[in-house]
């Protein structure tokens, strides 16, 4: 029996007794000196409304056995003597009979005989009550603690052990007692002194280190590397001794909170221990809490890309646990998967689990996790839910509501101006009504989100009220706050002002203070700082100064360009002296320089691209591969070694890599005209596309199939799934809901036409009909041809050479929509013939010559002999249609050799004679 007063409580059910037993166990969990991870266990259990409800509304009386058998509330480092044990039991009895917080406070103040351990227990119990209070009640309790209880506890701090100090400090901080309170300051000071004195002498418990690291970082009041500098020697010893699940969990918490002082060597040792524990099955799907703590720690942005393999392994272990995870844990796993885009095995379980979560929890947080996996058929339902939540006041009161709403807005590709206006107007109200958003520069998150969102809509959306407010906040912070002197903060502030202006004389220049601060901070800008600023300049050039560039602004842009070049050179040279840049940092440098056309023509841009040749293949993961594919596509830069390593990654990780990542690799390789050394990776790619067909966008599927056709590796099953009514309807539905109506539909339709043409010519056995003729004709009718100087010059030379315009045709379009710059027909006597009025595939003893003018963008950026995939495919198809294909390279045509008198005429004459 646990209680002797059940009748008085008007409850005699077994269920009630079991719940009250859980409450007693709960108190044991929060005991100081109990088994490791007590504060973690307490926090998770105390959040259970059932426990709180029962504990708060009923008086519970514990019964001691012959031995005073109720377990000790907690034990310190040394064993308690009998007198202390008796005091604890008396305290436990009194705590269990308390009805209200006021009663607890009054009792705690009246018991002057309570020792330090008992006072800590009072704070622990108050924390239990605190969690079920309303916001105003919580604030009142915090004030009571400061004015009534803490002065009494202050006298006992000198007698507290490190475990008691850490527990007391953690729960006081969680109850919003500020660090400025003298008692709290004294607790932390004494705890830090004990940790410092213990270095090399006495190992501080992992439990205490974990509590303190969490509490110190609750509100970022401290510079953690300085305050916690003596934690590291203790952590190093704990990492070396790591053998249990609880140690893993507590160490993960410490490393997460103290990542600023954790070096790569310590992290590698810890990861090695984790791998061994996974192999020994000490941590597995049966220990989800430990796995989740590990996942949270390893996914920190500062080292996330270095831990992909271990993160993948942990997520695979969690796969069977997904349906049973607590909501917050499931959301964490979901966001980790979306960041890394692997392992693919989690796509279906996550889709089911997040959909079920949203059915139970109708919140913006839950919806943001469900929408990345949404089908087109569910989209309208989810949009309605989004609108309902967006207009709900309570939904906006939840933590990070604006971030969750933004994720939904992007994932659902909502382009409705009314919905967009509603969201950004709500963000303005949030900023105006929440001083913390401005005090801690949290508004910078909204700045970055707006810049990304504006980019997604192709620069067609503006919310001028939001831009004006945020520009004012940014400029005020730059001029008057410490953020204006911190390079990482300043870069984000300046980028938004660059992008949207709303400053005095904003129509003709940037504020002078931005230029002066950038010049002063140049040696301190990080790789990411440069990226953010270049992004702001790119938006400014596209939105504000696309049609007119004032002279003052042009000079300012040139100055900032020079600074970005100098910073990029510094980062590249620094990496040469030490360790080479990892693939992720290198991709950021390349994107920084590619944002500005003036920077893409610099030597440092080519140096950065060439540095890809030094990338370690072990650094590759899905996120890095996608970033590199983007940069190679944007730059047309050709690095065969790295392209081959990307295909190797597809082959080695085909079970884990997603269809979207495969599409990025295939499209990149096709655009650059690269063929992998082994076609095994292409076979794996085709299998992945079939597996993830329903999870990919229509455009991604079409582009992947086009690349596989180029390599002649597309399976018949994939062709059949693409060329059917269901998929064509899916394409049309995606066009209807797309972001950018100005560009996206045309892009999708053009890719479908190219795929249809390729399948018809390369795979006639598939019996796919040519159904794009109307599209080709409509496209031609809208396109007006303006001859370039290159084509006009060759036209003149051909007229002189062939003597008559009737012997060649300019700008000819084949039945399958290919454009040919010049077509010449030669008879059996090698004499030019008048062009026939009708296109014919085969003419008896007549040679059709197609002359293609190859501009610089027809070749890879760093290799003028490497034709890109679209040009190679075009040449192959024209030859299949009966043409003899000749090429004239613009680079060769305008070379110094060709400037000699008669050189160009002789070149054309020899070119045509070769074919006769």
GROMACS .gro file of N, CA, C and O in nm, residues 480-568:
model
  356
  480UNK      N    1   2.304   5.201  -3.393
  480UNK     CA    2   2.295   5.229  -3.250
  480UNK      C    3   2.320   5.110  -3.157
  480UNK      O    4   2.319   5.129  -3.035
  481UNK      N    5   2.335   4.990  -3.210
  481UNK     CA    6   2.347   4.875  -3.120
  481UNK      C    7   2.480   4.803  -3.142
  481UNK      O    8   2.551   4.826  -3.240
  482UNK      N    9   2.507   4.711  -3.049
  482UNK     CA   10   2.631   4.634  -3.059
  482UNK      C   11   2.630   4.544  -3.183
  482UNK      O   12   2.736   4.506  -3.234
  483UNK      N   13   2.511   4.509  -3.233
  483UNK     CA   14   2.502   4.424  -3.351
  483UNK      C   15   2.570   4.489  -3.471
  483UNK      O   16   2.622   4.420  -3.559
  484UNK      N   17   2.570   4.621  -3.475
  484UNK     CA   18   2.635   4.691  -3.584
  484UNK      C   19   2.786   4.680  -3.583
  484UNK      O   20   2.852   4.721  -3.678
  485UNK      N   21   2.840   4.622  -3.475
  485UNK     CA   22   2.985   4.605  -3.463
  485UNK      C   23   3.028   4.458  -3.468
  485UNK      O   24   3.146   4.429  -3.459
  486UNK      N   25   2.930   4.369  -3.478
  486UNK     CA   26   2.959   4.226  -3.488
  486UNK      C   27   2.945   4.183  -3.634
  486UNK      O   28   2.835   4.192  -3.691
  487UNK      N   29   3.051   4.136  -3.697
  487UNK     CA   30   3.046   4.105  -3.841
  487UNK      C   31   2.933   4.011  -3.880
  487UNK      O   32   2.865   4.033  -3.981
  488UNK      N   33   2.909   3.906  -3.801
  488UNK     CA   34   2.806   3.809  -3.839
  488UNK      C   35   2.667   3.871  -3.834
  488UNK      O   36   2.582   3.842  -3.919
  489UNK      N   37   2.641   3.956  -3.733
  489UNK     CA   38   2.512   4.024  -3.724
  489UNK      C   39   2.501   4.133  -3.830
  489UNK      O   40   2.398   4.148  -3.898
  490UNK      N   41   2.607   4.210  -3.843
  490UNK     CA   42   2.605   4.321  -3.938
  490UNK      C   43   2.579   4.272  -4.080
  490UNK      O   44   2.506   4.336  -4.156
  491UNK      N   45   2.638   4.160  -4.118
  491UNK     CA   46   2.622   4.109  -4.255
  491UNK      C   47   2.475   4.084  -4.287
  491UNK      O   48   2.426   4.119  -4.395
  492UNK      N   49   2.400   4.025  -4.192
  492UNK     CA   50   2.258   3.999  -4.214
  492UNK      C   51   2.177   4.129  -4.217
  492UNK      O   52   2.086   4.144  -4.299
  493UNK      N   53   2.211   4.221  -4.129
  493UNK     CA   54   2.141   4.350  -4.127
  493UNK      C   55   2.165   4.426  -4.256
  493UNK      O   56   2.071   4.478  -4.318
  494UNK      N   57   2.290   4.433  -4.298
  494UNK     CA   58   2.325   4.508  -4.420
  494UNK      C   59   2.263   4.445  -4.543
  494UNK      O   60   2.219   4.515  -4.635
  495UNK      N   61   2.258   4.312  -4.548
  495UNK     CA   62   2.204   4.244  -4.665
  495UNK      C   63   2.059   4.283  -4.691
  495UNK      O   64   2.018   4.304  -4.806
  496UNK      N   65   1.979   4.294  -4.584
  496UNK     CA   66   1.838   4.331  -4.603
  496UNK      C   67   1.826   4.475  -4.650
  496UNK      O   68   1.744   4.507  -4.737
  497UNK      N   69   1.908   4.564  -4.594
  497UNK     CA   70   1.904   4.704  -4.638
  497UNK      C   71   1.950   4.715  -4.783
  497UNK      O   72   1.893   4.790  -4.863
  498UNK      N   73   2.054   4.641  -4.820
  498UNK     CA   74   2.096   4.636  -4.960
  498UNK      C   75   1.979   4.596  -5.050
  498UNK      O   76   1.953   4.659  -5.153
  499UNK      N   77   1.911   4.491  -5.011
  499UNK     CA   78   1.811   4.429  -5.098
  499UNK      C   79   1.690   4.517  -5.121
  499UNK      O   80   1.641   4.530  -5.234
  500UNK      N   81   1.640   4.581  -5.013
  500UNK     CA   82   1.509   4.647  -5.024
  500UNK      C   83   1.510   4.796  -4.998
  500UNK      O   84   1.409   4.863  -5.024
  501UNK      N   85   1.620   4.849  -4.948
  501UNK     CA   86   1.630   4.994  -4.935
  501UNK      C   87   1.538   5.052  -4.830
  501UNK      O   88   1.548   5.021  -4.713
  502UNK      N   89   1.445   5.142  -4.875
  502UNK     CA   90   1.357   5.218  -4.785
  502UNK      C   91   1.442   5.302  -4.690
  502UNK      O   92   1.414   5.312  -4.570
  503UNK      N   93   1.546   5.361  -4.745
  503UNK     CA   94   1.636   5.448  -4.669
  503UNK      C   95   1.645   5.582  -4.740
  503UNK      O   96   1.607   5.594  -4.858
  504UNK      N   97   1.691   5.688  -4.671
  504UNK     CA   98   1.708   5.817  -4.740
  504UNK      C   99   1.799   5.804  -4.861
  504UNK      O  100   1.903   5.739  -4.855
  505UNK      N  101   1.758   5.860  -4.971
  505UNK     CA  102   1.832   5.854  -5.099
  505UNK      C  103   1.848   5.711  -5.148
  505UNK      O  104   1.942   5.679  -5.221
  506UNK      N  105   1.755   5.621  -5.104
  506UNK     CA  106   1.765   5.481  -5.143
  506UNK      C  107   1.751   5.458  -5.292
  506UNK      O  108   1.791   5.354  -5.342
  507UNK      N  109   1.695   5.555  -5.363
  507UNK     CA  110   1.676   5.539  -5.508
  507UNK      C  111   1.805   5.557  -5.586
  507UNK      O  112   1.812   5.522  -5.705
  508UNK      N  113   1.910   5.608  -5.520
  508UNK     CA  114   2.034   5.630  -5.595
  508UNK      C  115   2.159   5.574  -5.529
  508UNK      O  116   2.265   5.566  -5.593
  509UNK      N  117   2.149   5.530  -5.401
  509UNK     CA  118   2.271   5.477  -5.337
  509UNK      C  119   2.235   5.401  -5.209
  509UNK      O  120   2.124   5.411  -5.157
  510UNK      N  121   2.333   5.325  -5.160
  510UNK     CA  122   2.322   5.262  -5.028
  510UNK      C  123   2.365   5.363  -4.922
  510UNK      O  124   2.444   5.454  -4.950
  511UNK      N  125   2.317   5.349  -4.797
  511UNK     CA  126   2.362   5.440  -4.690
  511UNK      C  127   2.514   5.434  -4.673
  511UNK      O  128   2.575   5.326  -4.678
  512UNK      N  129   2.575   5.549  -4.653
  512UNK     CA  130   2.721   5.555  -4.643
  512UNK      C  131   2.776   5.473  -4.526
  512UNK      O  132   2.886   5.418  -4.533
  513UNK      N  133   2.696   5.464  -4.418
  513UNK     CA  134   2.743   5.391  -4.301
  513UNK      C  135   2.768   5.244  -4.332
  513UNK      O  136   2.857   5.181  -4.275
  514UNK      N  137   2.692   5.188  -4.427
  514UNK     CA  138   2.713   5.048  -4.464
  514UNK      C  139   2.849   5.030  -4.527
  514UNK      O  140   2.922   4.935  -4.496
  515UNK      N  141   2.884   5.120  -4.618
  515UNK     CA  142   3.014   5.108  -4.686
  515UNK      C  143   3.130   5.123  -4.588
  515UNK      O  144   3.228   5.048  -4.593
  516UNK      N  145   3.118   5.221  -4.497
  516UNK     CA  146   3.229   5.244  -4.403
  516UNK      C  147   3.247   5.124  -4.309
  516UNK      O  148   3.360   5.084  -4.280
  517UNK      N  149   3.137   5.065  -4.263
  517UNK     CA  150   3.148   4.950  -4.173
  517UNK      C  151   3.199   4.826  -4.247
  517UNK      O  152   3.276   4.747  -4.191
  518UNK      N  153   3.156   4.808  -4.371
  518UNK     CA  154   3.205   4.693  -4.449
  518UNK      C  155   3.355   4.703  -4.469
  518UNK      O  156   3.428   4.604  -4.455
  519UNK      N  157   3.403   4.823  -4.502
  519UNK     CA  158   3.547   4.842  -4.520
  519UNK      C  159   3.623   4.812  -4.391
  519UNK      O  160   3.731   4.751  -4.393
  520UNK      N  161   3.565   4.852  -4.276
  520UNK     CA  162   3.633   4.831  -4.149
  520UNK      C  163   3.634   4.684  -4.108
  520UNK      O  164   3.729   4.636  -4.044
  521UNK      N  165   3.529   4.610  -4.145
  521UNK     CA  166   3.516   4.471  -4.101
  521UNK      C  167   3.567   4.369  -4.202
  521UNK      O  168   3.559   4.248  -4.177
  522UNK      N  169   3.618   4.413  -4.312
  522UNK     CA  170   3.659   4.321  -4.420
  522UNK      C  171   3.743   4.202  -4.370
  522UNK      O  172   3.716   4.088  -4.408
  523UNK      N  173   3.844   4.224  -4.285
  523UNK     CA  174   3.926   4.108  -4.243
  523UNK      C  175   3.852   4.008  -4.155
  523UNK      O  176   3.902   3.899  -4.130
  524UNK      N  177   3.730   4.045  -4.107
  524UNK     CA  178   3.661   3.959  -4.011
  524UNK      C  179   3.543   3.883  -4.070
  524UNK      O  180   3.486   3.797  -4.004
  525UNK      N  181   3.506   3.913  -4.193
  525UNK     CA  182   3.388   3.848  -4.251
  525UNK      C  183   3.415   3.701  -4.276
  525UNK      O  184   3.516   3.663  -4.335
  526UNK      N  185   3.322   3.618  -4.233
  526UNK     CA  186   3.332   3.474  -4.256
  526UNK      C  187   3.280   3.439  -4.395
  526UNK      O  188   3.228   3.524  -4.468
  527UNK      N  189   3.290   3.311  -4.430
  527UNK     CA  190   3.240   3.264  -4.559
  527UNK      C  191   3.090   3.291  -4.570
  527UNK      O  192   3.042   3.338  -4.673
  528UNK      N  193   3.017   3.263  -4.463
  528UNK     CA  194   2.872   3.280  -4.467
  528UNK      C  195   2.834   3.427  -4.468
  528UNK      O  196   2.734   3.465  -4.531
  529UNK      N  197   2.909   3.511  -4.399
  529UNK     CA  198   2.881   3.656  -4.401
  529UNK      C  199   2.888   3.710  -4.544
  529UNK      O  200   2.802   3.789  -4.586
  530UNK      N  201   2.990   3.669  -4.617
  530UNK     CA  202   3.005   3.716  -4.756
  530UNK      C  203   2.888   3.666  -4.842
  530UNK      O  204   2.837   3.740  -4.927
  531UNK      N  205   2.847   3.543  -4.819
  531UNK     CA  206   2.735   3.488  -4.895
  531UNK      C  207   2.608   3.570  -4.874
  531UNK      O  208   2.536   3.604  -4.969
  532UNK      N  209   2.579   3.604  -4.749
  532UNK     CA  210   2.457   3.678  -4.717
  532UNK      C  211   2.460   3.816  -4.783
  532UNK      O  212   2.360   3.861  -4.841
  533UNK      N  213   2.573   3.885  -4.777
  533UNK     CA  214   2.581   4.019  -4.836
  533UNK      C  215   2.568   4.014  -4.987
  533UNK      O  216   2.502   4.099  -5.048
  534UNK      N  217   2.631   3.917  -5.050
  534UNK     CA  218   2.621   3.908  -5.196
  534UNK      C  219   2.478   3.878  -5.239
  534UNK      O  220   2.432   3.923  -5.343
  535UNK      N  221   2.407   3.802  -5.155
  535UNK     CA  222   2.267   3.774  -5.184
  535UNK      C  223   2.184   3.901  -5.179
  535UNK      O  224   2.097   3.925  -5.263
  536UNK      N  225   2.210   3.986  -5.081
  536UNK     CA  226   2.140   4.114  -5.073
  536UNK      C  227   2.168   4.203  -5.192
  536UNK      O  228   2.077   4.269  -5.246
  537UNK      N  229   2.292   4.205  -5.238
  537UNK     CA  230   2.327   4.285  -5.356
  537UNK      C  231   2.261   4.230  -5.482
  537UNK      O  232   2.218   4.306  -5.570
  538UNK      N  233   2.250   4.099  -5.491
  538UNK     CA  234   2.185   4.038  -5.606
  538UNK      C  235   2.037   4.080  -5.614
  538UNK      O  236   1.987   4.117  -5.720
  539UNK      N  237   1.969   4.074  -5.500
  539UNK     CA  238   1.827   4.113  -5.498
  539UNK      C  239   1.813   4.260  -5.533
  539UNK      O  240   1.721   4.299  -5.609
  540UNK      N  241   1.901   4.344  -5.482
  540UNK     CA  242   1.894   4.487  -5.513
  540UNK      C  243   1.909   4.511  -5.663
  540UNK      O  244   1.836   4.591  -5.722
  541UNK      N  245   2.003   4.441  -5.725
  541UNK     CA  246   2.025   4.459  -5.869
  541UNK      C  247   1.905   4.413  -5.951
  541UNK      O  248   1.875   4.472  -6.055
  542UNK      N  249   1.834   4.311  -5.903
  542UNK     CA  250   1.721   4.258  -5.980
  542UNK      C  251   1.591   4.332  -5.953
  542UNK      O  252   1.510   4.349  -6.044
  543UNK      N  253   1.571   4.375  -5.828
  543UNK     CA  254   1.443   4.437  -5.793
  543UNK      C  255   1.445   4.589  -5.805
  543UNK      O  256   1.349   4.648  -5.853
  544UNK      N  257   1.552   4.650  -5.760
  544UNK     CA  258   1.552   4.796  -5.747
  544UNK      C  259   1.625   4.866  -5.861
  544UNK      O  260   1.589   4.980  -5.896
  545UNK      N  261   1.724   4.803  -5.917
  545UNK     CA  262   1.808   4.874  -6.015
  545UNK      C  263   1.825   4.793  -6.143
  545UNK      O  264   1.930   4.797  -6.206
  546UNK      N  265   1.722   4.719  -6.179
  546UNK     CA  266   1.732   4.635  -6.299
  546UNK      C  267   1.740   4.720  -6.425
  546UNK      O  268   1.813   4.689  -6.519
  547UNK      N  269   1.664   4.827  -6.428
  547UNK     CA  270   1.655   4.907  -6.551
  547UNK      C  271   1.743   5.031  -6.549
  547UNK      O  272   1.770   5.089  -6.654
  548UNK      N  273   1.786   5.074  -6.431
  548UNK     CA  274   1.871   5.193  -6.424
  548UNK      C  275   1.967   5.180  -6.307
  548UNK      O  276   1.925   5.154  -6.195
  549UNK      N  277   2.094   5.199  -6.334
  549UNK     CA  278   2.197   5.188  -6.232
  549UNK      C  279   2.260   5.325  -6.212
  549UNK      O  280   2.342   5.371  -6.294
  550UNK      N  281   2.224   5.397  -6.104
  550UNK     CA  282   2.284   5.529  -6.078
  550UNK      C  283   2.436   5.518  -6.065
  550UNK      O  284   2.489   5.416  -6.019
  551UNK      N  285   2.505   5.624  -6.102
  551UNK     CA  286   2.652   5.621  -6.103
  551UNK      C  287   2.709   5.603  -5.963
  551UNK      O  288   2.808   5.531  -5.944
  552UNK      N  289   2.646   5.668  -5.863
  552UNK     CA  290   2.697   5.655  -5.726
  552UNK      C  291   2.684   5.510  -5.681
  552UNK      O  292   2.777   5.453  -5.622
  553UNK      N  293   2.569   5.449  -5.708
  553UNK     CA  294   2.547   5.311  -5.669
  553UNK      C  295   2.644   5.217  -5.740
  553UNK      O  296   2.694   5.122  -5.682
  554UNK      N  297   2.671   5.247  -5.866
  554UNK     CA  298   2.765   5.163  -5.941
  554UNK      C  299   2.902   5.162  -5.876
  554UNK      O  300   2.967   5.057  -5.866
  555UNK      N  301   2.946   5.278  -5.828
  555UNK     CA  302   3.076   5.285  -5.760
  555UNK      C  303   3.072   5.207  -5.628
  555UNK      O  304   3.168   5.139  -5.592
  556UNK      N  305   2.959   5.218  -5.555
  556UNK     CA  306   2.948   5.144  -5.430
  556UNK      C  307   2.950   4.993  -5.454
  556UNK      O  308   3.016   4.919  -5.381
  557UNK      N  309   2.879   4.949  -5.555
  557UNK     CA  310   2.877   4.807  -5.587
  557UNK      C  311   3.016   4.757  -5.624
  557UNK      O  312   3.056   4.647  -5.587
  558UNK      N  313   3.089   4.838  -5.699
  558UNK     CA  314   3.225   4.799  -5.737
  558UNK      C  315   3.314   4.784  -5.613
  558UNK      O  316   3.396   4.692  -5.604
  559UNK      N  317   3.296   4.876  -5.517
  559UNK     CA  318   3.373   4.869  -5.393
  559UNK      C  319   3.342   4.741  -5.316
  559UNK      O  320   3.433   4.669  -5.269
  560UNK      N  321   3.212   4.708  -5.304
  560UNK     CA  322   3.173   4.588  -5.229
  560UNK      C  323   3.217   4.463  -5.305
  560UNK      O  324   3.258   4.363  -5.243
  561UNK      N  325   3.208   4.466  -5.438
  561UNK     CA  326   3.259   4.353  -5.517
  561UNK      C  327   3.405   4.326  -5.485
  561UNK      O  328   3.448   4.211  -5.469
  562UNK      N  329   3.482   4.434  -5.478
  562UNK     CA  330   3.624   4.418  -5.445
  562UNK      C  331   3.645   4.358  -5.308
  562UNK      O  332   3.736   4.275  -5.287
  563UNK      N  333   3.561   4.396  -5.213
  563UNK     CA  334   3.571   4.341  -5.077
  563UNK      C  335   3.538   4.192  -5.077
  563UNK      O  336   3.606   4.111  -5.013
  564UNK      N  337   3.431   4.154  -5.149
  564UNK     CA  338   3.394   4.012  -5.157
  564UNK      C  339   3.504   3.929  -5.223
  564UNK      O  340   3.530   3.816  -5.182
  565UNK      N  341   3.567   3.986  -5.326
  565UNK     CA  342   3.678   3.916  -5.391
  565UNK      C  343   3.793   3.898  -5.293
  565UNK      O  344   3.852   3.789  -5.282
  566UNK      N  345   3.826   4.005  -5.218
  566UNK     CA  346   3.937   3.996  -5.121
  566UNK      C  347   3.906   3.892  -5.013
  566UNK      O  348   3.994   3.814  -4.973
  567UNK      N  349   3.783   3.890  -4.964
  567UNK     CA  350   3.745   3.793  -4.861
  567UNK      C  351   3.752   3.651  -4.915
  567UNK      O  352   3.799   3.559  -4.847
  568UNK      N  353   3.704   3.632  -5.038
  568UNK     CA  354   3.708   3.498  -5.098
  568UNK      C  355   3.851   3.452  -5.116
  568UNK      O  356   3.884   3.335  -5.089
   0.00000   0.00000   0.00000
